[in-house]
Amino acid sequence: SNNANRNVLVTPSLTFADNTGKLDLTNNDLIVRGVGSAGATAIFNDIARGKGSTGTWTGNGITSSSAAATPSTTALGMELNDDGTGTSHPLMTSFDGVTVGDSDVLVKYTYVGDANLDGTINAADYALIDNGFNSQGGAHSLSGWRNGDFNYDGVINGDDYTLIDNAYNSQGSTTYAGVSAGPAELIASPAAVPEPGTLSLLGIGAAGLL
């Protein structure tokens, strides 16, 4: 398991005041509390900026220097923790040992193609990308990491299948299934800016972690 020395950052908000701020999660995970679908869209875009058009994870926004070291197999996956049924029911009630609700956004350092953020690639992930791909162009077209957009380009297509296949064939016995909730300094309160030793807040400038 790759879970040694990994933690989860929990914060009630995450805002970049401009396009120059950067949050490097390295190999850690992130929970942004209660931001709903609008917050999920913003975080998706922040991760897309961090990944960059070349897919090297060297951009601003939310990024991962760990993913930059192995960009063909690892990435930051994210999802709004809502099952989409309109019943305010969460996809999961616990993430990295932290209780989570349906309006929380979950970000995980994991394999490219780990659609359900369980730390491995298996048949469940292929079922999700197949469902997402088959919905393209329909009246209820699906989008986002959970539905197979693993390169954050806004569509689900053959490029995403190539990514999941490559990562599946490379994963071996390593799993990113769970991490520690971490020391107290990783749990952010509205009045505090987290300063975890294992995370790098680079070039934040006017960016605010509240």
PDB file of N, CA, C and O in Angstrom, residues 107-169:
ATOM      1  N   VAL A 107     -11.588  15.034  -3.062  1.00  0.00           N
ATOM      2  CA  VAL A 107     -10.469  14.997  -4.009  1.00  0.00           C
ATOM      3  C   VAL A 107      -9.484  13.954  -3.521  1.00  0.00           C
ATOM      4  O   VAL A 107      -9.089  13.968  -2.341  1.00  0.00           O
ATOM      5  N   LYS A 108      -9.068  13.060  -4.398  1.00  0.00           N
ATOM      6  CA  LYS A 108      -8.198  11.961  -3.995  1.00  0.00           C
ATOM      7  C   LYS A 108      -7.010  11.820  -4.933  1.00  0.00           C
ATOM      8  O   LYS A 108      -7.167  11.843  -6.160  1.00  0.00           O
ATOM      9  N   TYR A 109      -5.826  11.657  -4.343  1.00  0.00           N
ATOM     10  CA  TYR A 109      -4.659  11.255  -5.127  1.00  0.00           C
ATOM     11  C   TYR A 109      -4.784   9.758  -5.356  1.00  0.00           C
ATOM     12  O   TYR A 109      -4.805   8.964  -4.412  1.00  0.00           O
ATOM     13  N   THR A 110      -4.889   9.354  -6.603  1.00  0.00           N
ATOM     14  CA  THR A 110      -5.186   7.965  -6.896  1.00  0.00           C
ATOM     15  C   THR A 110      -4.770   7.640  -8.324  1.00  0.00           C
ATOM     16  O   THR A 110      -4.099   8.427  -8.998  1.00  0.00           O
ATOM     17  N   TYR A 111      -5.183   6.482  -8.784  1.00  0.00           N
ATOM     18  CA  TYR A 111      -4.890   6.092 -10.153  1.00  0.00           C
ATOM     19  C   TYR A 111      -5.759   6.855 -11.148  1.00  0.00           C
ATOM     20  O   TYR A 111      -6.935   7.133 -10.878  1.00  0.00           O
ATOM     21  N   VAL A 112      -5.202   7.170 -12.299  1.00  0.00           N
ATOM     22  CA  VAL A 112      -6.005   7.685 -13.402  1.00  0.00           C
ATOM     23  C   VAL A 112      -7.010   6.585 -13.775  1.00  0.00           C
ATOM     24  O   VAL A 112      -6.613   5.469 -14.094  1.00  0.00           O
ATOM     25  N   GLY A 113      -8.291   6.911 -13.678  1.00  0.00           N
ATOM     26  CA  GLY A 113      -9.307   5.909 -13.973  1.00  0.00           C
ATOM     27  C   GLY A 113     -10.034   5.386 -12.756  1.00  0.00           C
ATOM     28  O   GLY A 113     -11.011   4.638 -12.905  1.00  0.00           O
ATOM     29  N   ASP A 114      -9.598   5.782 -11.571  1.00  0.00           N
ATOM     30  CA  ASP A 114     -10.296   5.374 -10.349  1.00  0.00           C
ATOM     31  C   ASP A 114     -11.545   6.239 -10.197  1.00  0.00           C
ATOM     32  O   ASP A 114     -11.600   7.162  -9.399  1.00  0.00           O
ATOM     33  N   ALA A 115     -12.571   5.917 -10.954  1.00  0.00           N
ATOM     34  CA  ALA A 115     -13.751   6.773 -11.051  1.00  0.00           C
ATOM     35  C   ALA A 115     -14.490   6.918  -9.726  1.00  0.00           C
ATOM     36  O   ALA A 115     -15.008   7.989  -9.407  1.00  0.00           O
ATOM     37  N   ASN A 116     -14.554   5.850  -8.941  1.00  0.00           N
ATOM     38  CA  ASN A 116     -15.308   5.910  -7.684  1.00  0.00           C
ATOM     39  C   ASN A 116     -14.442   6.219  -6.465  1.00  0.00           C
ATOM     40  O   ASN A 116     -14.909   6.146  -5.323  1.00  0.00           O
ATOM     41  N   LEU A 117     -13.181   6.582  -6.692  1.00  0.00           N
ATOM     42  CA  LEU A 117     -12.267   7.024  -5.633  1.00  0.00           C
ATOM     43  C   LEU A 117     -12.089   5.998  -4.514  1.00  0.00           C
ATOM     44  O   LEU A 117     -11.954   6.362  -3.347  1.00  0.00           O
ATOM     45  N   ASP A 118     -12.031   4.718  -4.879  1.00  0.00           N
ATOM     46  CA  ASP A 118     -11.791   3.701  -3.850  1.00  0.00           C
ATOM     47  C   ASP A 118     -10.336   3.257  -3.790  1.00  0.00           C
ATOM     48  O   ASP A 118      -9.971   2.377  -3.020  1.00  0.00           O
ATOM     49  N   GLY A 119      -9.484   3.897  -4.618  1.00  0.00           N
ATOM     50  CA  GLY A 119      -8.049   3.632  -4.546  1.00  0.00           C
ATOM     51  C   GLY A 119      -7.528   2.573  -5.482  1.00  0.00           C
ATOM     52  O   GLY A 119      -6.319   2.354  -5.556  1.00  0.00           O
ATOM     53  N   THR A 120      -8.412   1.906  -6.220  1.00  0.00           N
ATOM     54  CA  THR A 120      -8.003   0.890  -7.185  1.00  0.00           C
ATOM     55  C   THR A 120      -8.837   1.044  -8.451  1.00  0.00           C
ATOM     56  O   THR A 120      -9.874   1.715  -8.448  1.00  0.00           O
ATOM     57  N   ILE A 121      -8.390   0.407  -9.512  1.00  0.00           N
ATOM     58  CA  ILE A 121      -9.166   0.369 -10.754  1.00  0.00           C
ATOM     59  C   ILE A 121      -9.684  -1.046 -10.942  1.00  0.00           C
ATOM     60  O   ILE A 121      -8.914  -2.012 -10.949  1.00  0.00           O
ATOM     61  N   ASN A 122     -10.995  -1.175 -11.077  1.00  0.00           N
ATOM     62  CA  ASN A 122     -11.600  -2.490 -11.251  1.00  0.00           C
ATOM     63  C   ASN A 122     -12.859  -2.362 -12.110  1.00  0.00           C
ATOM     64  O   ASN A 122     -13.099  -1.328 -12.740  1.00  0.00           O
ATOM     65  N   ALA A 123     -13.676  -3.422 -12.119  1.00  0.00           N
ATOM     66  CA  ALA A 123     -14.848  -3.449 -12.982  1.00  0.00           C
ATOM     67  C   ALA A 123     -15.821  -2.312 -12.681  1.00  0.00           C
ATOM     68  O   ALA A 123     -16.502  -1.812 -13.594  1.00  0.00           O
ATOM     69  N   ALA A 124     -15.896  -1.886 -11.423  1.00  0.00           N
ATOM     70  CA  ALA A 124     -16.810  -0.800 -11.058  1.00  0.00           C
ATOM     71  C   ALA A 124     -16.449   0.493 -11.782  1.00  0.00           C
ATOM     72  O   ALA A 124     -17.331   1.251 -12.204  1.00  0.00           O
ATOM     73  N   ASP A 125     -15.159   0.750 -11.938  1.00  0.00           N
ATOM     74  CA  ASP A 125     -14.715   1.959 -12.629  1.00  0.00           C
ATOM     75  C   ASP A 125     -15.007   1.880 -14.127  1.00  0.00           C
ATOM     76  O   ASP A 125     -15.396   2.875 -14.745  1.00  0.00           O
ATOM     77  N   TYR A 126     -14.823   0.696 -14.700  1.00  0.00           N
ATOM     78  CA  TYR A 126     -15.145   0.536 -16.122  1.00  0.00           C
ATOM     79  C   TYR A 126     -16.643   0.683 -16.361  1.00  0.00           C
ATOM     80  O   TYR A 126     -17.066   1.225 -17.389  1.00  0.00           O
ATOM     81  N   ALA A 127     -17.465   0.233 -15.417  1.00  0.00           N
ATOM     82  CA  ALA A 127     -18.909   0.399 -15.550  1.00  0.00           C
ATOM     83  C   ALA A 127     -19.283   1.879 -15.547  1.00  0.00           C
ATOM     84  O   ALA A 127     -20.156   2.321 -16.309  1.00  0.00           O
ATOM     85  N   LEU A 128     -18.606   2.677 -14.721  1.00  0.00           N
ATOM     86  CA  LEU A 128     -18.895   4.104 -14.640  1.00  0.00           C
ATOM     87  C   LEU A 128     -18.491   4.837 -15.915  1.00  0.00           C
ATOM     88  O   LEU A 128     -19.245   5.673 -16.431  1.00  0.00           O
ATOM     89  N   ILE A 129     -17.305   4.532 -16.450  1.00  0.00           N
ATOM     90  CA  ILE A 129     -16.901   5.227 -17.689  1.00  0.00           C
ATOM     91  C   ILE A 129     -17.763   4.766 -18.861  1.00  0.00           C
ATOM     92  O   ILE A 129     -18.116   5.572 -19.722  1.00  0.00           O
ATOM     93  N   ASP A 130     -18.146   3.483 -18.893  1.00  0.00           N
ATOM     94  CA  ASP A 130     -19.029   3.021 -19.961  1.00  0.00           C
ATOM     95  C   ASP A 130     -20.360   3.774 -19.923  1.00  0.00           C
ATOM     96  O   ASP A 130     -20.880   4.200 -20.960  1.00  0.00           O
ATOM     97  N   ASN A 131     -20.905   3.944 -18.722  1.00  0.00           N
ATOM     98  CA  ASN A 131     -22.172   4.656 -18.570  1.00  0.00           C
ATOM     99  C   ASN A 131     -22.024   6.123 -18.999  1.00  0.00           C
ATOM    100  O   ASN A 131     -22.889   6.674 -19.690  1.00  0.00           O
ATOM    101  N   GLY A 132     -20.904   6.732 -18.590  1.00  0.00           N
ATOM    102  CA  GLY A 132     -20.649   8.109 -18.979  1.00  0.00           C
ATOM    103  C   GLY A 132     -20.473   8.262 -20.475  1.00  0.00           C
ATOM    104  O   GLY A 132     -21.006   9.198 -21.089  1.00  0.00           O
ATOM    105  N   PHE A 133     -19.710   7.352 -21.070  1.00  0.00           N
ATOM    106  CA  PHE A 133     -19.478   7.413 -22.517  1.00  0.00           C
ATOM    107  C   PHE A 133     -20.783   7.235 -23.290  1.00  0.00           C
ATOM    108  O   PHE A 133     -21.057   7.968 -24.250  1.00  0.00           O
ATOM    109  N   ASN A 134     -21.598   6.274 -22.869  1.00  0.00           N
ATOM    110  CA  ASN A 134     -22.840   5.999 -23.582  1.00  0.00           C
ATOM    111  C   ASN A 134     -23.856   7.134 -23.455  1.00  0.00           C
ATOM    112  O   ASN A 134     -24.790   7.217 -24.259  1.00  0.00           O
ATOM    113  N   SER A 135     -23.666   7.998 -22.445  1.00  0.00           N
ATOM    114  CA  SER A 135     -24.591   9.128 -22.268  1.00  0.00           C
ATOM    115  C   SER A 135     -24.237  10.330 -23.139  1.00  0.00           C
ATOM    116  O   SER A 135     -25.043  11.260 -23.264  1.00  0.00           O
ATOM    117  N   GLN A 136     -23.047  10.325 -23.737  1.00  0.00           N
ATOM    118  CA  GLN A 136     -22.578  11.496 -24.472  1.00  0.00           C
ATOM    119  C   GLN A 136     -23.506  11.815 -25.645  1.00  0.00           C
ATOM    120  O   GLN A 136     -23.887  10.942 -26.434  1.00  0.00           O
ATOM    121  N   GLY A 137     -23.882  13.091 -25.733  1.00  0.00           N
ATOM    122  CA  GLY A 137     -24.742  13.530 -26.817  1.00  0.00           C
ATOM    123  C   GLY A 137     -26.219  13.321 -26.556  1.00  0.00           C
ATOM    124  O   GLY A 137     -27.052  13.755 -27.355  1.00  0.00           O
ATOM    125  N   GLY A 138     -26.544  12.678 -25.432  1.00  0.00           N
ATOM    126  CA  GLY A 138     -27.947  12.446 -25.113  1.00  0.00           C
ATOM    127  C   GLY A 138     -28.555  13.603 -24.348  1.00  0.00           C
ATOM    128  O   GLY A 138     -27.899  14.604 -24.055  1.00  0.00           O
ATOM    129  N   ALA A 139     -29.822  13.433 -24.001  1.00  0.00           N
ATOM    130  CA  ALA A 139     -30.529  14.487 -23.280  1.00  0.00           C
ATOM    131  C   ALA A 139     -29.979  14.675 -21.872  1.00  0.00           C
ATOM    132  O   ALA A 139     -30.103  15.761 -21.298  1.00  0.00           O
ATOM    133  N   HIS A 140     -29.389  13.629 -21.329  1.00  0.00           N
ATOM    134  CA  HIS A 140     -28.836  13.696 -19.974  1.00  0.00           C
ATOM    135  C   HIS A 140     -27.370  13.262 -20.004  1.00  0.00           C
ATOM    136  O   HIS A 140     -26.964  12.294 -19.367  1.00  0.00           O
ATOM    137  N   SER A 141     -26.594  13.988 -20.765  1.00  0.00           N
ATOM    138  CA  SER A 141     -25.178  13.680 -20.932  1.00  0.00           C
ATOM    139  C   SER A 141     -24.432  13.851 -19.607  1.00  0.00           C
ATOM    140  O   SER A 141     -24.574  14.866 -18.922  1.00  0.00           O
ATOM    141  N   LEU A 142     -23.657  12.853 -19.230  1.00  0.00           N
ATOM    142  CA  LEU A 142     -22.919  12.868 -17.970  1.00  0.00           C
ATOM    143  C   LEU A 142     -21.530  13.462 -18.183  1.00  0.00           C
ATOM    144  O   LEU A 142     -20.989  13.438 -19.297  1.00  0.00           O
ATOM    145  N   SER A 143     -20.946  13.965 -17.112  1.00  0.00           N
ATOM    146  CA  SER A 143     -19.631  14.591 -17.204  1.00  0.00           C
ATOM    147  C   SER A 143     -18.877  14.372 -15.901  1.00  0.00           C
ATOM    148  O   SER A 143     -19.400  13.818 -14.940  1.00  0.00           O
ATOM    149  N   GLY A 144     -17.642  14.831 -15.872  1.00  0.00           N
ATOM    150  CA  GLY A 144     -16.852  14.781 -14.649  1.00  0.00           C
ATOM    151  C   GLY A 144     -16.058  13.507 -14.483  1.00  0.00           C
ATOM    152  O   GLY A 144     -16.237  12.515 -15.186  1.00  0.00           O
ATOM    153  N   TRP A 145     -15.143  13.548 -13.520  1.00  0.00           N
ATOM    154  CA  TRP A 145     -14.247  12.422 -13.236  1.00  0.00           C
ATOM    155  C   TRP A 145     -15.021  11.140 -12.971  1.00  0.00           C
ATOM    156  O   TRP A 145     -14.667  10.081 -13.492  1.00  0.00           O
ATOM    157  N   ARG A 146     -16.044  11.174 -12.133  1.00  0.00           N
ATOM    158  CA  ARG A 146     -16.773   9.965 -11.766  1.00  0.00           C
ATOM    159  C   ARG A 146     -17.374   9.268 -12.977  1.00  0.00           C
ATOM    160  O   ARG A 146     -17.547   8.048 -12.987  1.00  0.00           O
ATOM    161  N   ASN A 147     -17.684  10.019 -14.016  1.00  0.00           N
ATOM    162  CA  ASN A 147     -18.289   9.443 -15.214  1.00  0.00           C
ATOM    163  C   ASN A 147     -17.286   9.190 -16.324  1.00  0.00           C
ATOM    164  O   ASN A 147     -17.683   8.857 -17.444  1.00  0.00           O
ATOM    165  N   GLY A 148     -15.983   9.356 -16.029  1.00  0.00           N
ATOM    166  CA  GLY A 148     -14.967   8.946 -16.981  1.00  0.00           C
ATOM    167  C   GLY A 148     -14.122  10.027 -17.609  1.00  0.00           C
ATOM    168  O   GLY A 148     -13.267   9.729 -18.440  1.00  0.00           O
ATOM    169  N   ASP A 149     -14.338  11.290 -17.234  1.00  0.00           N
ATOM    170  CA  ASP A 149     -13.511  12.364 -17.800  1.00  0.00           C
ATOM    171  C   ASP A 149     -12.216  12.462 -16.995  1.00  0.00           C
ATOM    172  O   ASP A 149     -12.035  13.351 -16.176  1.00  0.00           O
ATOM    173  N   PHE A 150     -11.297  11.558 -17.261  1.00  0.00           N
ATOM    174  CA  PHE A 150     -10.081  11.434 -16.455  1.00  0.00           C
ATOM    175  C   PHE A 150      -9.000  12.432 -16.842  1.00  0.00           C
ATOM    176  O   PHE A 150      -8.034  12.609 -16.102  1.00  0.00           O
ATOM    177  N   ASN A 151      -9.150  13.079 -17.997  1.00  0.00           N
ATOM    178  CA  ASN A 151      -8.154  14.086 -18.382  1.00  0.00           C
ATOM    179  C   ASN A 151      -8.695  15.512 -18.250  1.00  0.00           C
ATOM    180  O   ASN A 151      -8.043  16.458 -18.688  1.00  0.00           O
ATOM    181  N   TYR A 152      -9.880  15.659 -17.662  1.00  0.00           N
ATOM    182  CA  TYR A 152     -10.446  16.979 -17.365  1.00  0.00           C
ATOM    183  C   TYR A 152     -10.604  17.851 -18.608  1.00  0.00           C
ATOM    184  O   TYR A 152     -10.445  19.067 -18.527  1.00  0.00           O
ATOM    185  N   ASP A 153     -10.946  17.238 -19.740  1.00  0.00           N
ATOM    186  CA  ASP A 153     -11.124  18.055 -20.950  1.00  0.00           C
ATOM    187  C   ASP A 153     -12.592  18.304 -21.277  1.00  0.00           C
ATOM    188  O   ASP A 153     -12.912  18.904 -22.297  1.00  0.00           O
ATOM    189  N   GLY A 154     -13.504  17.847 -20.414  1.00  0.00           N
ATOM    190  CA  GLY A 154     -14.914  18.131 -20.589  1.00  0.00           C
ATOM    191  C   GLY A 154     -15.691  17.125 -21.406  1.00  0.00           C
ATOM    192  O   GLY A 154     -16.915  17.261 -21.551  1.00  0.00           O
ATOM    193  N   VAL A 155     -15.019  16.094 -21.951  1.00  0.00           N
ATOM    194  CA  VAL A 155     -15.705  15.051 -22.707  1.00  0.00           C
ATOM    195  C   VAL A 155     -15.201  13.688 -22.259  1.00  0.00           C
ATOM    196  O   VAL A 155     -14.122  13.567 -21.666  1.00  0.00           O
ATOM    197  N   ILE A 156     -15.992  12.670 -22.544  1.00  0.00           N
ATOM    198  CA  ILE A 156     -15.616  11.290 -22.221  1.00  0.00           C
ATOM    199  C   ILE A 156     -15.466  10.550 -23.537  1.00  0.00           C
ATOM    200  O   ILE A 156     -16.443  10.389 -24.285  1.00  0.00           O
ATOM    201  N   ASN A 157     -14.232  10.138 -23.855  1.00  0.00           N
ATOM    202  CA  ASN A 157     -13.985   9.541 -25.164  1.00  0.00           C
ATOM    203  C   ASN A 157     -12.830   8.544 -25.093  1.00  0.00           C
ATOM    204  O   ASN A 157     -12.424   8.115 -24.010  1.00  0.00           O
ATOM    205  N   GLY A 158     -12.305   8.196 -26.253  1.00  0.00           N
ATOM    206  CA  GLY A 158     -11.236   7.200 -26.323  1.00  0.00           C
ATOM    207  C   GLY A 158      -9.994   7.580 -25.551  1.00  0.00           C
ATOM    208  O   GLY A 158      -9.263   6.701 -25.064  1.00  0.00           O
ATOM    209  N   ASP A 159      -9.720   8.879 -25.426  1.00  0.00           N
ATOM    210  CA  ASP A 159      -8.560   9.310 -24.643  1.00  0.00           C
ATOM    211  C   ASP A 159      -8.677   8.853 -23.196  1.00  0.00           C
ATOM    212  O   ASP A 159      -7.692   8.450 -22.574  1.00  0.00           O
ATOM    213  N   ASP A 160      -9.884   8.916 -22.651  1.00  0.00           N
ATOM    214  CA  ASP A 160     -10.096   8.506 -21.266  1.00  0.00           C
ATOM    215  C   ASP A 160      -9.990   6.987 -21.112  1.00  0.00           C
ATOM    216  O   ASP A 160      -9.485   6.497 -20.104  1.00  0.00           O
ATOM    217  N   TYR A 161     -10.450   6.247 -22.122  1.00  0.00           N
ATOM    218  CA  TYR A 161     -10.293   4.792 -22.081  1.00  0.00           C
ATOM    219  C   TYR A 161      -8.820   4.404 -22.138  1.00  0.00           C
ATOM    220  O   TYR A 161      -8.386   3.453 -21.463  1.00  0.00           O
ATOM    221  N   THR A 162      -8.043   5.126 -22.929  1.00  0.00           N
ATOM    222  CA  THR A 162      -6.603   4.847 -22.982  1.00  0.00           C
ATOM    223  C   THR A 162      -5.970   5.061 -21.616  1.00  0.00           C
ATOM    224  O   THR A 162      -5.128   4.265 -21.168  1.00  0.00           O
ATOM    225  N   LEU A 163      -6.371   6.127 -20.923  1.00  0.00           N
ATOM    226  CA  LEU A 163      -5.816   6.421 -19.607  1.00  0.00           C
ATOM    227  C   LEU A 163      -6.167   5.345 -18.591  1.00  0.00           C
ATOM    228  O   LEU A 163      -5.299   4.882 -17.839  1.00  0.00           O
ATOM    229  N   ILE A 164      -7.426   4.940 -18.531  1.00  0.00           N
ATOM    230  CA  ILE A 164      -7.814   3.943 -17.542  1.00  0.00           C
ATOM    231  C   ILE A 164      -7.180   2.585 -17.852  1.00  0.00           C
ATOM    232  O   ILE A 164      -6.751   1.869 -16.946  1.00  0.00           O
ATOM    233  N   ASP A 165      -7.084   2.233 -19.131  1.00  0.00           N
ATOM    234  CA  ASP A 165      -6.463   0.955 -19.496  1.00  0.00           C
ATOM    235  C   ASP A 165      -4.994   0.930 -19.093  1.00  0.00           C
ATOM    236  O   ASP A 165      -4.501  -0.064 -18.545  1.00  0.00           O
ATOM    237  N   ASN A 166      -4.287   2.021 -19.362  1.00  0.00           N
ATOM    238  CA  ASN A 166      -2.865   2.094 -19.032  1.00  0.00           C
ATOM    239  C   ASN A 166      -2.645   2.009 -17.528  1.00  0.00           C
ATOM    240  O   ASN A 166      -1.774   1.271 -17.055  1.00  0.00           O
ATOM    241  N   ALA A 167      -3.452   2.741 -16.760  1.00  0.00           N
ATOM    242  CA  ALA A 167      -3.293   2.716 -15.312  1.00  0.00           C
ATOM    243  C   ALA A 167      -3.693   1.353 -14.738  1.00  0.00           C
ATOM    244  O   ALA A 167      -3.054   0.848 -13.810  1.00  0.00           O
ATOM    245  N   TYR A 168      -4.741   0.756 -15.289  1.00  0.00           N
ATOM    246  CA  TYR A 168      -5.162  -0.575 -14.826  1.00  0.00           C
ATOM    247  C   TYR A 168      -4.041  -1.593 -15.020  1.00  0.00           C
ATOM    248  O   TYR A 168      -3.742  -2.395 -14.121  1.00  0.00           O
ATOM    249  N   ASN A 169      -3.405  -1.544 -16.158  1.00  0.00           N
ATOM    250  CA  ASN A 169      -2.336  -2.497 -16.448  1.00  0.00           C
ATOM    251  C   ASN A 169      -1.072  -2.230 -15.646  1.00  0.00           C
ATOM    252  O   ASN A 169      -0.186  -3.085 -15.567  1.00  0.00           O
TER     253      ASN A 169
END
